[in-house]
JSON list of C-alpha atoms in Angstrom, two decimals:
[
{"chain": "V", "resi": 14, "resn": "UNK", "atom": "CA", "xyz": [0.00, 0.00, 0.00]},
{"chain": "V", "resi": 15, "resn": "UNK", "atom": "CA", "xyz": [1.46, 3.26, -0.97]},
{"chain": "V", "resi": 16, "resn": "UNK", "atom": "CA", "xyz": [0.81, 7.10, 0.46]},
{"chain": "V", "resi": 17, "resn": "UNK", "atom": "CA", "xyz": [1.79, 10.38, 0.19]},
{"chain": "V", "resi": 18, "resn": "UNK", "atom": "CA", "xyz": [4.91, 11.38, 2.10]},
{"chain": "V", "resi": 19, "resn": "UNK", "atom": "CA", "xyz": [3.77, 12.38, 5.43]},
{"chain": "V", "resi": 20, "resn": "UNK", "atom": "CA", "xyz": [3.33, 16.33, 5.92]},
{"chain": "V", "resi": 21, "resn": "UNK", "atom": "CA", "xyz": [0.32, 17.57, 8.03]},
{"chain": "V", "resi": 22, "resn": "UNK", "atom": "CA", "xyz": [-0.90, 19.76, 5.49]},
{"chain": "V", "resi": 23, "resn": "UNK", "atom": "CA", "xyz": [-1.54, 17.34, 2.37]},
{"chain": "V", "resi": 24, "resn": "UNK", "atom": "CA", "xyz": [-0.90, 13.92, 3.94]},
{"chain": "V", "resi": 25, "resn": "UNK", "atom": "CA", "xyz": [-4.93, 12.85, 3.11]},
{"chain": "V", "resi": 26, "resn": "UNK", "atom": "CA", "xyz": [-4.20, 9.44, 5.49]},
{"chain": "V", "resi": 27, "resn": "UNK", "atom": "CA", "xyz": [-2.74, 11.27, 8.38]},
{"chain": "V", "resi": 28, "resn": "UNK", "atom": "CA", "xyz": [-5.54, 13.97, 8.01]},
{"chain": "V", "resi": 29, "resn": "UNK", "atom": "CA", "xyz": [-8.61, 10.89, 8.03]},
{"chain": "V", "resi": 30, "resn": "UNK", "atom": "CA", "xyz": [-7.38, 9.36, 11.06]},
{"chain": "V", "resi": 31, "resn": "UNK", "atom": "CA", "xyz": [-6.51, 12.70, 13.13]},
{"chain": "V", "resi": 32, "resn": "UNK", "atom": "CA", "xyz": [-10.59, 13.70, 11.91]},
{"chain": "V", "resi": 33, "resn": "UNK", "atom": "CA", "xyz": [-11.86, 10.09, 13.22]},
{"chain": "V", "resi": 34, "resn": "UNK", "atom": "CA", "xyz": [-10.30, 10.89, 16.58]},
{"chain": "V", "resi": 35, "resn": "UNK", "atom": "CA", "xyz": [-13.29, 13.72, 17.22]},
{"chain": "V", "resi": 36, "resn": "UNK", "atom": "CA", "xyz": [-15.18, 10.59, 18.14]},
{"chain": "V", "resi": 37, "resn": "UNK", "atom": "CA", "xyz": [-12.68, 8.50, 19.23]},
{"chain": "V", "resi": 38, "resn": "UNK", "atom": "CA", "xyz": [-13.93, 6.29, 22.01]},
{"chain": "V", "resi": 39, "resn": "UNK", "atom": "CA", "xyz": [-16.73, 5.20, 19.86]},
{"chain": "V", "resi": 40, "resn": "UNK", "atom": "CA", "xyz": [-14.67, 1.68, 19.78]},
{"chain": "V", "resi": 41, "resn": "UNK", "atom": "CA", "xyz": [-14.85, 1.49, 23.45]},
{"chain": "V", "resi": 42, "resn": "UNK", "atom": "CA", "xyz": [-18.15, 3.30, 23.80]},
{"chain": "V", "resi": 43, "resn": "UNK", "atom": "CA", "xyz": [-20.04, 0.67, 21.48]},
{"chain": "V", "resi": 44, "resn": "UNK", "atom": "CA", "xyz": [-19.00, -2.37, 23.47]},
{"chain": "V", "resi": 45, "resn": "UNK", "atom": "CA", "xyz": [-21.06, -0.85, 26.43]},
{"chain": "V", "resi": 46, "resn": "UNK", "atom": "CA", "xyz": [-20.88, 1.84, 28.82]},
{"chain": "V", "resi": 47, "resn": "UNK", "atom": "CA", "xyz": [-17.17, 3.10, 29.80]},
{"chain": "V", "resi": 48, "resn": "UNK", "atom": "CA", "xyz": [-17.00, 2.97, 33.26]},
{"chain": "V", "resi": 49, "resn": "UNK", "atom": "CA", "xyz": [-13.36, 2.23, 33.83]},
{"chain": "V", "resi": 50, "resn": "UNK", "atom": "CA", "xyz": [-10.84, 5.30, 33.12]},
{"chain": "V", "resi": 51, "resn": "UNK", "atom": "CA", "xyz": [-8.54, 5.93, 30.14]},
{"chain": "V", "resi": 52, "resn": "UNK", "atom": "CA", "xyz": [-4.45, 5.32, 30.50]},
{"chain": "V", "resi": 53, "resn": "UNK", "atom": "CA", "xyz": [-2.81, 8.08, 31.41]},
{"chain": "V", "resi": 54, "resn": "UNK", "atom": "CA", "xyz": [1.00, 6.75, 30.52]},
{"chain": "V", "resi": 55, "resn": "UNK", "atom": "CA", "xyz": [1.30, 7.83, 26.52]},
{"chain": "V", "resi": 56, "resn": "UNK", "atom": "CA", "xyz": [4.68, 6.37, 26.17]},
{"chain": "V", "resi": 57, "resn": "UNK", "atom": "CA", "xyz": [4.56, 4.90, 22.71]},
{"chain": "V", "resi": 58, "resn": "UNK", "atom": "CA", "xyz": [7.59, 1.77, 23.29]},
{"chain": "V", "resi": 59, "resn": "UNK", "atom": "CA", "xyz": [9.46, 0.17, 20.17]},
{"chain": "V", "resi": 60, "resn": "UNK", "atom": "CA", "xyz": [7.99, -3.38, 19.78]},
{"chain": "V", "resi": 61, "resn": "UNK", "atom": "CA", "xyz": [10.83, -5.74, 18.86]},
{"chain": "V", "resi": 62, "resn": "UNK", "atom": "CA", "xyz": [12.06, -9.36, 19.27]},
{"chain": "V", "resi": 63, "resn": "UNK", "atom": "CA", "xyz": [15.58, -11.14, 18.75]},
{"chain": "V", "resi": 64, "resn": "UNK", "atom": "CA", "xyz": [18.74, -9.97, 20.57]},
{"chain": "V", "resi": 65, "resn": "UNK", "atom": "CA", "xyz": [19.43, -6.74, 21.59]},
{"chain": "V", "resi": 66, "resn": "UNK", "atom": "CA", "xyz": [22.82, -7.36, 20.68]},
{"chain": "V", "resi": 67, "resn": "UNK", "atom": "CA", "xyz": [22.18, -7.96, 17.35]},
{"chain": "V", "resi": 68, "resn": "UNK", "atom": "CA", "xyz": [24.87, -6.45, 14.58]},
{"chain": "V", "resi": 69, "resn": "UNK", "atom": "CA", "xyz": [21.63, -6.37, 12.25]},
{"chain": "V", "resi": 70, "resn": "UNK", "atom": "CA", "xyz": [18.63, -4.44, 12.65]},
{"chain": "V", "resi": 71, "resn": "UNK", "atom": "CA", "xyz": [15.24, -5.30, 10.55]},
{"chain": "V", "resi": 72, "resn": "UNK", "atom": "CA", "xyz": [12.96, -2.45, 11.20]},
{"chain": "V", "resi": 73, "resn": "UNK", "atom": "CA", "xyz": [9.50, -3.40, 9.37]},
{"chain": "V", "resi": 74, "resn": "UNK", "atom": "CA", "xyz": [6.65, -0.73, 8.55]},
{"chain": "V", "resi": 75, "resn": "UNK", "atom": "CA", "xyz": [3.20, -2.17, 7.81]},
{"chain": "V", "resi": 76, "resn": "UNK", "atom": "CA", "xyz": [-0.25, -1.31, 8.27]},
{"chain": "V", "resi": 77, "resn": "UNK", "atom": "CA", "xyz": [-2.87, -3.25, 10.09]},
{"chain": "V", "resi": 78, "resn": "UNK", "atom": "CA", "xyz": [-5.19, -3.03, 6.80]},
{"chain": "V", "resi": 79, "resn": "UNK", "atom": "CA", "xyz": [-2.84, -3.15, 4.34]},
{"chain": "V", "resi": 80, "resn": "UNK", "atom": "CA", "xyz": [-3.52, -7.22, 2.41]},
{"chain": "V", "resi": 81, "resn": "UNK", "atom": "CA", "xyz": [0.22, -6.90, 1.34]},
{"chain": "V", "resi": 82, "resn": "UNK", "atom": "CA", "xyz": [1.35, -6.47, 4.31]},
{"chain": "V", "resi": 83, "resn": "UNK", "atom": "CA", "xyz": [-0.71, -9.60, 5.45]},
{"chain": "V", "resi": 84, "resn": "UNK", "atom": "CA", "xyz": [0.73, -11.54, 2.52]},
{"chain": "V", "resi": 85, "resn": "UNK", "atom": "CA", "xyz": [4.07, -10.43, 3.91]},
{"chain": "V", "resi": 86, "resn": "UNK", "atom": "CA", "xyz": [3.26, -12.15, 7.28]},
{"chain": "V", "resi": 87, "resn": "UNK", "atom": "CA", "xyz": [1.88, -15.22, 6.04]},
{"chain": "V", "resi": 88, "resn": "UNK", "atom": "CA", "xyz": [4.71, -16.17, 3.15]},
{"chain": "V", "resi": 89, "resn": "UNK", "atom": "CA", "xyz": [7.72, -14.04, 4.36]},
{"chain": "V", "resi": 90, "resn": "UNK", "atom": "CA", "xyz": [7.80, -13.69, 8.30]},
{"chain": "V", "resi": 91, "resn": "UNK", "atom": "CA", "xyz": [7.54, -17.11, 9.35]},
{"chain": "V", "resi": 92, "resn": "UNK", "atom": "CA", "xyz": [10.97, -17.81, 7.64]},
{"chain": "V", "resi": 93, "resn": "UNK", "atom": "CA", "xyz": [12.22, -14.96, 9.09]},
{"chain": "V", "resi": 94, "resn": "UNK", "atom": "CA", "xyz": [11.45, -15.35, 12.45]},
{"chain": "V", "resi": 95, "resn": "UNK", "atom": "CA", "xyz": [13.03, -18.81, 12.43]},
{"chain": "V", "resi": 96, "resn": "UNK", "atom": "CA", "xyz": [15.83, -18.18, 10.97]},
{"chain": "V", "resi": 97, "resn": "UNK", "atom": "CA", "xyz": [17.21, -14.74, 12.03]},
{"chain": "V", "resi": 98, "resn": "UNK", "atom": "CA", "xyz": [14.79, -13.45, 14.80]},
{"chain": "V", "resi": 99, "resn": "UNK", "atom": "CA", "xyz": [14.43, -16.85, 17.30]},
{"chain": "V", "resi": 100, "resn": "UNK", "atom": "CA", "xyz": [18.43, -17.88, 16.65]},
{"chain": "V", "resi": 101, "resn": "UNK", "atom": "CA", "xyz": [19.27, -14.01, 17.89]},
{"chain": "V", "resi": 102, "resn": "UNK", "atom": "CA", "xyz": [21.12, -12.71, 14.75]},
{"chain": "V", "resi": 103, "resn": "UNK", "atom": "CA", "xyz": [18.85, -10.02, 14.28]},
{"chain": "V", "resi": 104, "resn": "UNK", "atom": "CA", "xyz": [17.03, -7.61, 15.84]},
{"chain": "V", "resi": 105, "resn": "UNK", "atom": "CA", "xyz": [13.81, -7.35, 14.76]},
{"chain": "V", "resi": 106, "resn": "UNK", "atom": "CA", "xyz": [11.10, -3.69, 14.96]},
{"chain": "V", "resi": 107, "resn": "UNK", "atom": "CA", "xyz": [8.09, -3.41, 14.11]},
{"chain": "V", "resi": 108, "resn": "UNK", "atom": "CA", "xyz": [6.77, -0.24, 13.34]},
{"chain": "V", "resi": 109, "resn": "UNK", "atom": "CA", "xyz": [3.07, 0.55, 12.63]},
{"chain": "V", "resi": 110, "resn": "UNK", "atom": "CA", "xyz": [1.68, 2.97, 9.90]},
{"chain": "V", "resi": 111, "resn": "UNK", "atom": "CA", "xyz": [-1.85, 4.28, 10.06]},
{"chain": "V", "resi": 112, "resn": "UNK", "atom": "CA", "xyz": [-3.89, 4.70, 6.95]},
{"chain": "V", "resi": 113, "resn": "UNK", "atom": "CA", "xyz": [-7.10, 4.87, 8.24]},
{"chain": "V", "resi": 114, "resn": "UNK", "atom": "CA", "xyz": [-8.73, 4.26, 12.06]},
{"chain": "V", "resi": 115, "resn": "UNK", "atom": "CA", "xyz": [-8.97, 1.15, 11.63]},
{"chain": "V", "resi": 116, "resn": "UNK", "atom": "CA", "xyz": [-5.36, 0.87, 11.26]},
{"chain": "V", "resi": 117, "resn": "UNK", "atom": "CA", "xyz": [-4.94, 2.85, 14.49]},
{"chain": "V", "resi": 118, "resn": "UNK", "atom": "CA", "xyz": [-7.80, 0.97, 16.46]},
{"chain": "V", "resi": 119, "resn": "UNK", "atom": "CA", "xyz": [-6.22, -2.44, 15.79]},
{"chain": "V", "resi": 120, "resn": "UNK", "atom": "CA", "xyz": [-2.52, -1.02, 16.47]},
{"chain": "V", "resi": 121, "resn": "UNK", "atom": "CA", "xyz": [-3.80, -0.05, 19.88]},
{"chain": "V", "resi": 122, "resn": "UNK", "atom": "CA", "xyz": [-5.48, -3.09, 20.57]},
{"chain": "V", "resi": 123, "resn": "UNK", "atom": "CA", "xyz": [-1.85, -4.90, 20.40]},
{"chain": "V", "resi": 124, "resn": "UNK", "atom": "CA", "xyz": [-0.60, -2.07, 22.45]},
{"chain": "V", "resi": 125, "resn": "UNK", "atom": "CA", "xyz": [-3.46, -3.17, 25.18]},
{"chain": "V", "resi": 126, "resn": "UNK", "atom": "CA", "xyz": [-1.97, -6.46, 25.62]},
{"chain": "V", "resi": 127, "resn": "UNK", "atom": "CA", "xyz": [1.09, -5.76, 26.28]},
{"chain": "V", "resi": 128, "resn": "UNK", "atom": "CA", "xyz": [4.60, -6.15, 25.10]},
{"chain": "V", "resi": 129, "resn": "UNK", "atom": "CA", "xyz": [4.34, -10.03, 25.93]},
{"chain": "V", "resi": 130, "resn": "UNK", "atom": "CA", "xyz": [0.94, -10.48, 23.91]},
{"chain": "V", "resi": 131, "resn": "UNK", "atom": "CA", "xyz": [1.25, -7.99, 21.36]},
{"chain": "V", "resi": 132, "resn": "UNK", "atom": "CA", "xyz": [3.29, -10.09, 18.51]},
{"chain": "V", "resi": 133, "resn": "UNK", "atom": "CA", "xyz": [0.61, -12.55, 19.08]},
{"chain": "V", "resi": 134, "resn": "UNK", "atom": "CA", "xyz": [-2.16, -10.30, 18.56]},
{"chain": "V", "resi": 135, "resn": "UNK", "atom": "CA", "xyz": [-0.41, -9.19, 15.63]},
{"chain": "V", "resi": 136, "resn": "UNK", "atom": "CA", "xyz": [-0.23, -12.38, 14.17]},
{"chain": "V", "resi": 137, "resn": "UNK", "atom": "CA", "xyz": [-3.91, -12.81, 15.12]},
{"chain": "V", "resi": 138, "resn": "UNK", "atom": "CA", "xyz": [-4.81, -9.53, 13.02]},
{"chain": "V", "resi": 139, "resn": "UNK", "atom": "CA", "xyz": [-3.22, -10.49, 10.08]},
{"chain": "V", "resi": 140, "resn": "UNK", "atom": "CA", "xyz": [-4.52, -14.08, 9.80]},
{"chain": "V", "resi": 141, "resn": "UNK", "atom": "CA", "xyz": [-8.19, -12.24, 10.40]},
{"chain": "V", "resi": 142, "resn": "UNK", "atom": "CA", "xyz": [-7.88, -8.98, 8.82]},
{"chain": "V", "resi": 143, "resn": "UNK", "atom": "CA", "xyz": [-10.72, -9.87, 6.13]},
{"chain": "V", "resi": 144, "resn": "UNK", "atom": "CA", "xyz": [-13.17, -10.55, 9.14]},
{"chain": "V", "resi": 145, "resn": "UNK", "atom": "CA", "xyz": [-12.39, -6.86, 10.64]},
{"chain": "V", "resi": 146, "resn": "UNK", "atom": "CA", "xyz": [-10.97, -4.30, 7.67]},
{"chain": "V", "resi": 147, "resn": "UNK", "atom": "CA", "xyz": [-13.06, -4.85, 5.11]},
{"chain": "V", "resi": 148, "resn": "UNK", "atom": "CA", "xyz": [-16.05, -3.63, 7.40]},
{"chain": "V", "resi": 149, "resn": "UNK", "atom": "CA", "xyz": [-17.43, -0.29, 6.42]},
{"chain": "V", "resi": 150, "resn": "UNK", "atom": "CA", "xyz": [-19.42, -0.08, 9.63]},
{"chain": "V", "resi": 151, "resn": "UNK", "atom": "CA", "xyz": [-17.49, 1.04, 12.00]},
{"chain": "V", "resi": 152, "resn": "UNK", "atom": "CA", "xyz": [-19.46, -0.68, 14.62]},
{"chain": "V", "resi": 153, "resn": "UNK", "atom": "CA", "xyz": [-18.50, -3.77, 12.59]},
{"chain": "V", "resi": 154, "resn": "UNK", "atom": "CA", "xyz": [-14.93, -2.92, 12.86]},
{"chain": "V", "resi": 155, "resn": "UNK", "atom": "CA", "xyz": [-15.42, -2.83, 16.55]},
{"chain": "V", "resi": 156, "resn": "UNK", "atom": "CA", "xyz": [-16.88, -6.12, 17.36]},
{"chain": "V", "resi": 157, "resn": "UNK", "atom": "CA", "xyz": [-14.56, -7.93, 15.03]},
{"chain": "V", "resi": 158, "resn": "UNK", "atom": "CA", "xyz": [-11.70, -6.34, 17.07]},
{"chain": "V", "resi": 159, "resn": "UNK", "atom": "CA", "xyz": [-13.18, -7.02, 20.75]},
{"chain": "V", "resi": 160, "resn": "UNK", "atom": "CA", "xyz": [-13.81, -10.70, 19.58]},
{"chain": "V", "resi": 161, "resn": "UNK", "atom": "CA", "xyz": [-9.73, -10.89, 18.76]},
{"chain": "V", "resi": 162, "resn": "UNK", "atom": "CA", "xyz": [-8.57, -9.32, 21.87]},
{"chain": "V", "resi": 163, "resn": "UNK", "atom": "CA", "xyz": [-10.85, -11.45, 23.56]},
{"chain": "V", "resi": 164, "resn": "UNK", "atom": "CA", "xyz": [-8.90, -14.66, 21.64]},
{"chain": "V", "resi": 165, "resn": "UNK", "atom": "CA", "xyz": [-6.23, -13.45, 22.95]},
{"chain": "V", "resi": 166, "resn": "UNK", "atom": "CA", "xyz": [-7.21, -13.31, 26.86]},
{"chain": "V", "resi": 167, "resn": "UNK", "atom": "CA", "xyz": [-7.94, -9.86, 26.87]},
{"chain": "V", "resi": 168, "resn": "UNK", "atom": "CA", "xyz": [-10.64, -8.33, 29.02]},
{"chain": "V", "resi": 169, "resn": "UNK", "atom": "CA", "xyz": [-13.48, -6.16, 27.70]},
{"chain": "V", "resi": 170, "resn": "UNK", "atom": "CA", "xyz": [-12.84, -3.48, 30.84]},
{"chain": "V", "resi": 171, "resn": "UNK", "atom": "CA", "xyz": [-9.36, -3.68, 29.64]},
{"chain": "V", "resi": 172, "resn": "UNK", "atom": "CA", "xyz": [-9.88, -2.85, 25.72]},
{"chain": "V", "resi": 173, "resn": "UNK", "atom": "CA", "xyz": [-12.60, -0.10, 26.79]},
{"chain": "V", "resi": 174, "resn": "UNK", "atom": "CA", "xyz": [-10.13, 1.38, 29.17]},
{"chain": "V", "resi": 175, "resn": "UNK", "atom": "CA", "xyz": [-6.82, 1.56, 26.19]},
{"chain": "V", "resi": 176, "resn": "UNK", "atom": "CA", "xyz": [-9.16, 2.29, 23.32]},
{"chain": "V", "resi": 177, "resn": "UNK", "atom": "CA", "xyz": [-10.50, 5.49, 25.00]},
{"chain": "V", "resi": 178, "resn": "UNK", "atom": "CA", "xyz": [-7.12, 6.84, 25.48]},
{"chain": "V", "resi": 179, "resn": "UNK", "atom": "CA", "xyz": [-7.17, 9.76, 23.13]},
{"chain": "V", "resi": 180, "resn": "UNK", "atom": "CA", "xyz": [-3.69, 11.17, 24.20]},
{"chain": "V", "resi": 181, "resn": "UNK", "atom": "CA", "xyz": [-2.01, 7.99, 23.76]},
{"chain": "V", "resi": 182, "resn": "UNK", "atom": "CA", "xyz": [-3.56, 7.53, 20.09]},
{"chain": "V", "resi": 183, "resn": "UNK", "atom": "CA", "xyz": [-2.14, 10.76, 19.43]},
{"chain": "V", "resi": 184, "resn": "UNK", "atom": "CA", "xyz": [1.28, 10.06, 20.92]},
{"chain": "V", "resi": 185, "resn": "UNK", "atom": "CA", "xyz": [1.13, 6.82, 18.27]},
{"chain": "V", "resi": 186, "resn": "UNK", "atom": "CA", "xyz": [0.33, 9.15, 14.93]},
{"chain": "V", "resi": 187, "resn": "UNK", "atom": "CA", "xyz": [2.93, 11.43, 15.99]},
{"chain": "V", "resi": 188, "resn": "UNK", "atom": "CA", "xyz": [5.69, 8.55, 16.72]},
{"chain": "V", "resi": 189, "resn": "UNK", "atom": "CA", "xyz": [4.89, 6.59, 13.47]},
{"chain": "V", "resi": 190, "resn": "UNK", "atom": "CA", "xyz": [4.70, 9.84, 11.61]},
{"chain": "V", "resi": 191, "resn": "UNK", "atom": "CA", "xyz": [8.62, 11.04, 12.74]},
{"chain": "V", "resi": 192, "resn": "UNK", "atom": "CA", "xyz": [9.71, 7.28, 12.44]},
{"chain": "V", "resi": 193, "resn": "UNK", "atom": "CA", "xyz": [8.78, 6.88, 8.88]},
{"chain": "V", "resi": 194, "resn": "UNK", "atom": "CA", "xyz": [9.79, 10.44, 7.61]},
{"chain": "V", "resi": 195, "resn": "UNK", "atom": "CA", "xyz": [13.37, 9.41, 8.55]},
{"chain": "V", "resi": 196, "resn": "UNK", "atom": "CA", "xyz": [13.14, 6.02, 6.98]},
{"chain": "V", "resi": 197, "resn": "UNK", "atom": "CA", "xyz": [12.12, 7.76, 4.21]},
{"chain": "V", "resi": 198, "resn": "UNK", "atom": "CA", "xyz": [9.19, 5.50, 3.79]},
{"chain": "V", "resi": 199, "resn": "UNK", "atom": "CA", "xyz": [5.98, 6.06, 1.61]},
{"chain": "V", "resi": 200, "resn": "UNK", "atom": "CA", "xyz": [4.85, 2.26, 1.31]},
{"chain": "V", "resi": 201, "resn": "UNK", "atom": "CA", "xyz": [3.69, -0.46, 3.07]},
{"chain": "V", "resi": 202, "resn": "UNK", "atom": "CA", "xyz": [4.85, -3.18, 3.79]},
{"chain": "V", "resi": 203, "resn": "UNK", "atom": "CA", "xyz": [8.40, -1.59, 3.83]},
{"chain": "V", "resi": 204, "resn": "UNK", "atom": "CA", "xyz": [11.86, -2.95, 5.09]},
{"chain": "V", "resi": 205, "resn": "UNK", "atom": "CA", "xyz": [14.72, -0.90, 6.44]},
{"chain": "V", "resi": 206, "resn": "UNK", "atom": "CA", "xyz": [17.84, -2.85, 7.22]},
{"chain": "V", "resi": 207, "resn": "UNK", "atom": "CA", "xyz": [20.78, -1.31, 9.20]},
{"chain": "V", "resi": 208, "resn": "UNK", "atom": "CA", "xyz": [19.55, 2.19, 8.56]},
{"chain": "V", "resi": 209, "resn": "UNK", "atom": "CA", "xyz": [19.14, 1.48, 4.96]},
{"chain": "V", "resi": 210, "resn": "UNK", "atom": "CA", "xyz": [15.51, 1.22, 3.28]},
{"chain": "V", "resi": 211, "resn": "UNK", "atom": "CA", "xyz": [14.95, -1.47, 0.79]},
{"chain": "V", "resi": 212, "resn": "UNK", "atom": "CA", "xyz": [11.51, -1.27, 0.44]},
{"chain": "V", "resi": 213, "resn": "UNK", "atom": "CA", "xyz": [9.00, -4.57, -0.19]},
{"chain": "V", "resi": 214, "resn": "UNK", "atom": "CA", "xyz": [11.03, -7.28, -0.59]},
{"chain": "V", "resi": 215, "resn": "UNK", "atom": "CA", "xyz": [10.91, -11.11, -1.00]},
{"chain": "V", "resi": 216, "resn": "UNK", "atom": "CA", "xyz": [11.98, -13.56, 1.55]},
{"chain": "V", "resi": 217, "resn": "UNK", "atom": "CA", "xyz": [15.69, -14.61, -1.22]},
{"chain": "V", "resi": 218, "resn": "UNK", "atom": "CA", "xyz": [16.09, -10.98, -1.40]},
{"chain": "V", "resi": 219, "resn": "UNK", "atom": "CA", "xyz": [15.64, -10.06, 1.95]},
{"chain": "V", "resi": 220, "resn": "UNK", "atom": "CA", "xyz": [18.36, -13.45, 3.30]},
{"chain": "V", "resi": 221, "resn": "UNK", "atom": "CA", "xyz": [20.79, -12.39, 0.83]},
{"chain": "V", "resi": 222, "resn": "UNK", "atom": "CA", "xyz": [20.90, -8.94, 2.46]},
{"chain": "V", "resi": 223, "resn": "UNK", "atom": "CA", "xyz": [20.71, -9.87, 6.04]},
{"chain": "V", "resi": 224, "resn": "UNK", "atom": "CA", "xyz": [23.69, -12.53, 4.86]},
{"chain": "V", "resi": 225, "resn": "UNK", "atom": "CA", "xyz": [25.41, -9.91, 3.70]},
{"chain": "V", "resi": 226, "resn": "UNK", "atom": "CA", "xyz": [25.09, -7.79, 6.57]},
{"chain": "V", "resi": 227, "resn": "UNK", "atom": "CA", "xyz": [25.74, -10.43, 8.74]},
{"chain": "V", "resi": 228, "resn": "UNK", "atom": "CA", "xyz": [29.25, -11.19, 6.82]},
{"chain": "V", "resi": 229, "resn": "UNK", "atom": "CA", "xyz": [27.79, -15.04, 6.24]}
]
């Protein structure tokens, strides 16, 4: 998925999910009444696995409703993660771009569960993203993304409470917003390695760079 370069003036994707935020608790409010109070902490952390240690560093972008970024995650990651992320040589981030709320509603619901559960609910919004992003209704979008957190041993109280948290969803635009306008990146799914940006790539042409990066 491609957009314009990010500039708050023009950039028509930042400026639809900064407008859906005049209702935002609408996710939260639909699932029942919101009687439990919004986070206050809106420290936006990196998400990453591997080693810290690492001499390589994968940093992925991809959007939440973006199908080649879902294709990405069901032909290309697997191999990734078993070769490079799980054996330590890399060290893996993954970044989140927003095209749309939906994008943003689903990135926060893998920031509710945590940094332990959120690759996991990651995984889980990939393999389902037909059953959520396709919806027009944003009601729709809402029960389809309840019913995964719930998969994933999340309470209701406890998506109500994150997904009402207007400062922190703002605090997420702006972070993915700097990140990728010094990656340079205007497309999803995208792949930066060591500092340099190579775009989409397949899983050969992504090993023979890490290989090459690695010295192997």
């Amino acid at each position: 998925m491609i957009f314009p370069r990010s500039d708050s003036a023009v950039d028509p994707a930042r400026r639809a999910v900064l407008a859906s935020l005049a209702s935002f608790g609408l996710l939260a409010a639909t699932q029942g009444a919101l009687d439990v109070h919004a986070a206050t902490n809106t420290e936006v952390i990196e998400m990453w696995l591997g080693s810290s240690d690492a001499v390589v560093e994968v940093r992925e972008y991809a959007s939440m409703t973006c199908p080649h970024c879902a294709r990405f995650h069901e032909n290309v990651y697997p191999e990734l993660k078993a070769e490079y992320i799980d054996t330590g040589k890399i060290r893996f981030v993954f970044r989140e771009v927003y095209f749309d709320r939906s994008a943003l509603w689903a990135s926060m619901l893998a920031r509710c569960a945590g940094p332990t559960r959120y690759f996991s609910v990651i995984d889980l919004l990939f393999e389902r993203q037909d059953d959520w992003s396709r919806q027009s209704d944003p009601v729709q979008v809402t029960e389809q993304l309840f019913r995964i957190g719930r998969i994933a041993g999340m309470s209701d109280e406890t998506i109500k409470a994150c997904m009402a948290d207007r400062d922190f969803a703002l605090a997420m635009i702006e972070k993915s917003d700097a990140e990728r306008q010094g990656d340079n990146v205007n497309s999803t799914p995208n792949l930066v390695i060591n500092g340099v940006n190579h775009g989409n790539l397949s899983y050969e042409k992504l090993k023979a760079l890490i290989d090459d990066e690695l010295g192997s």
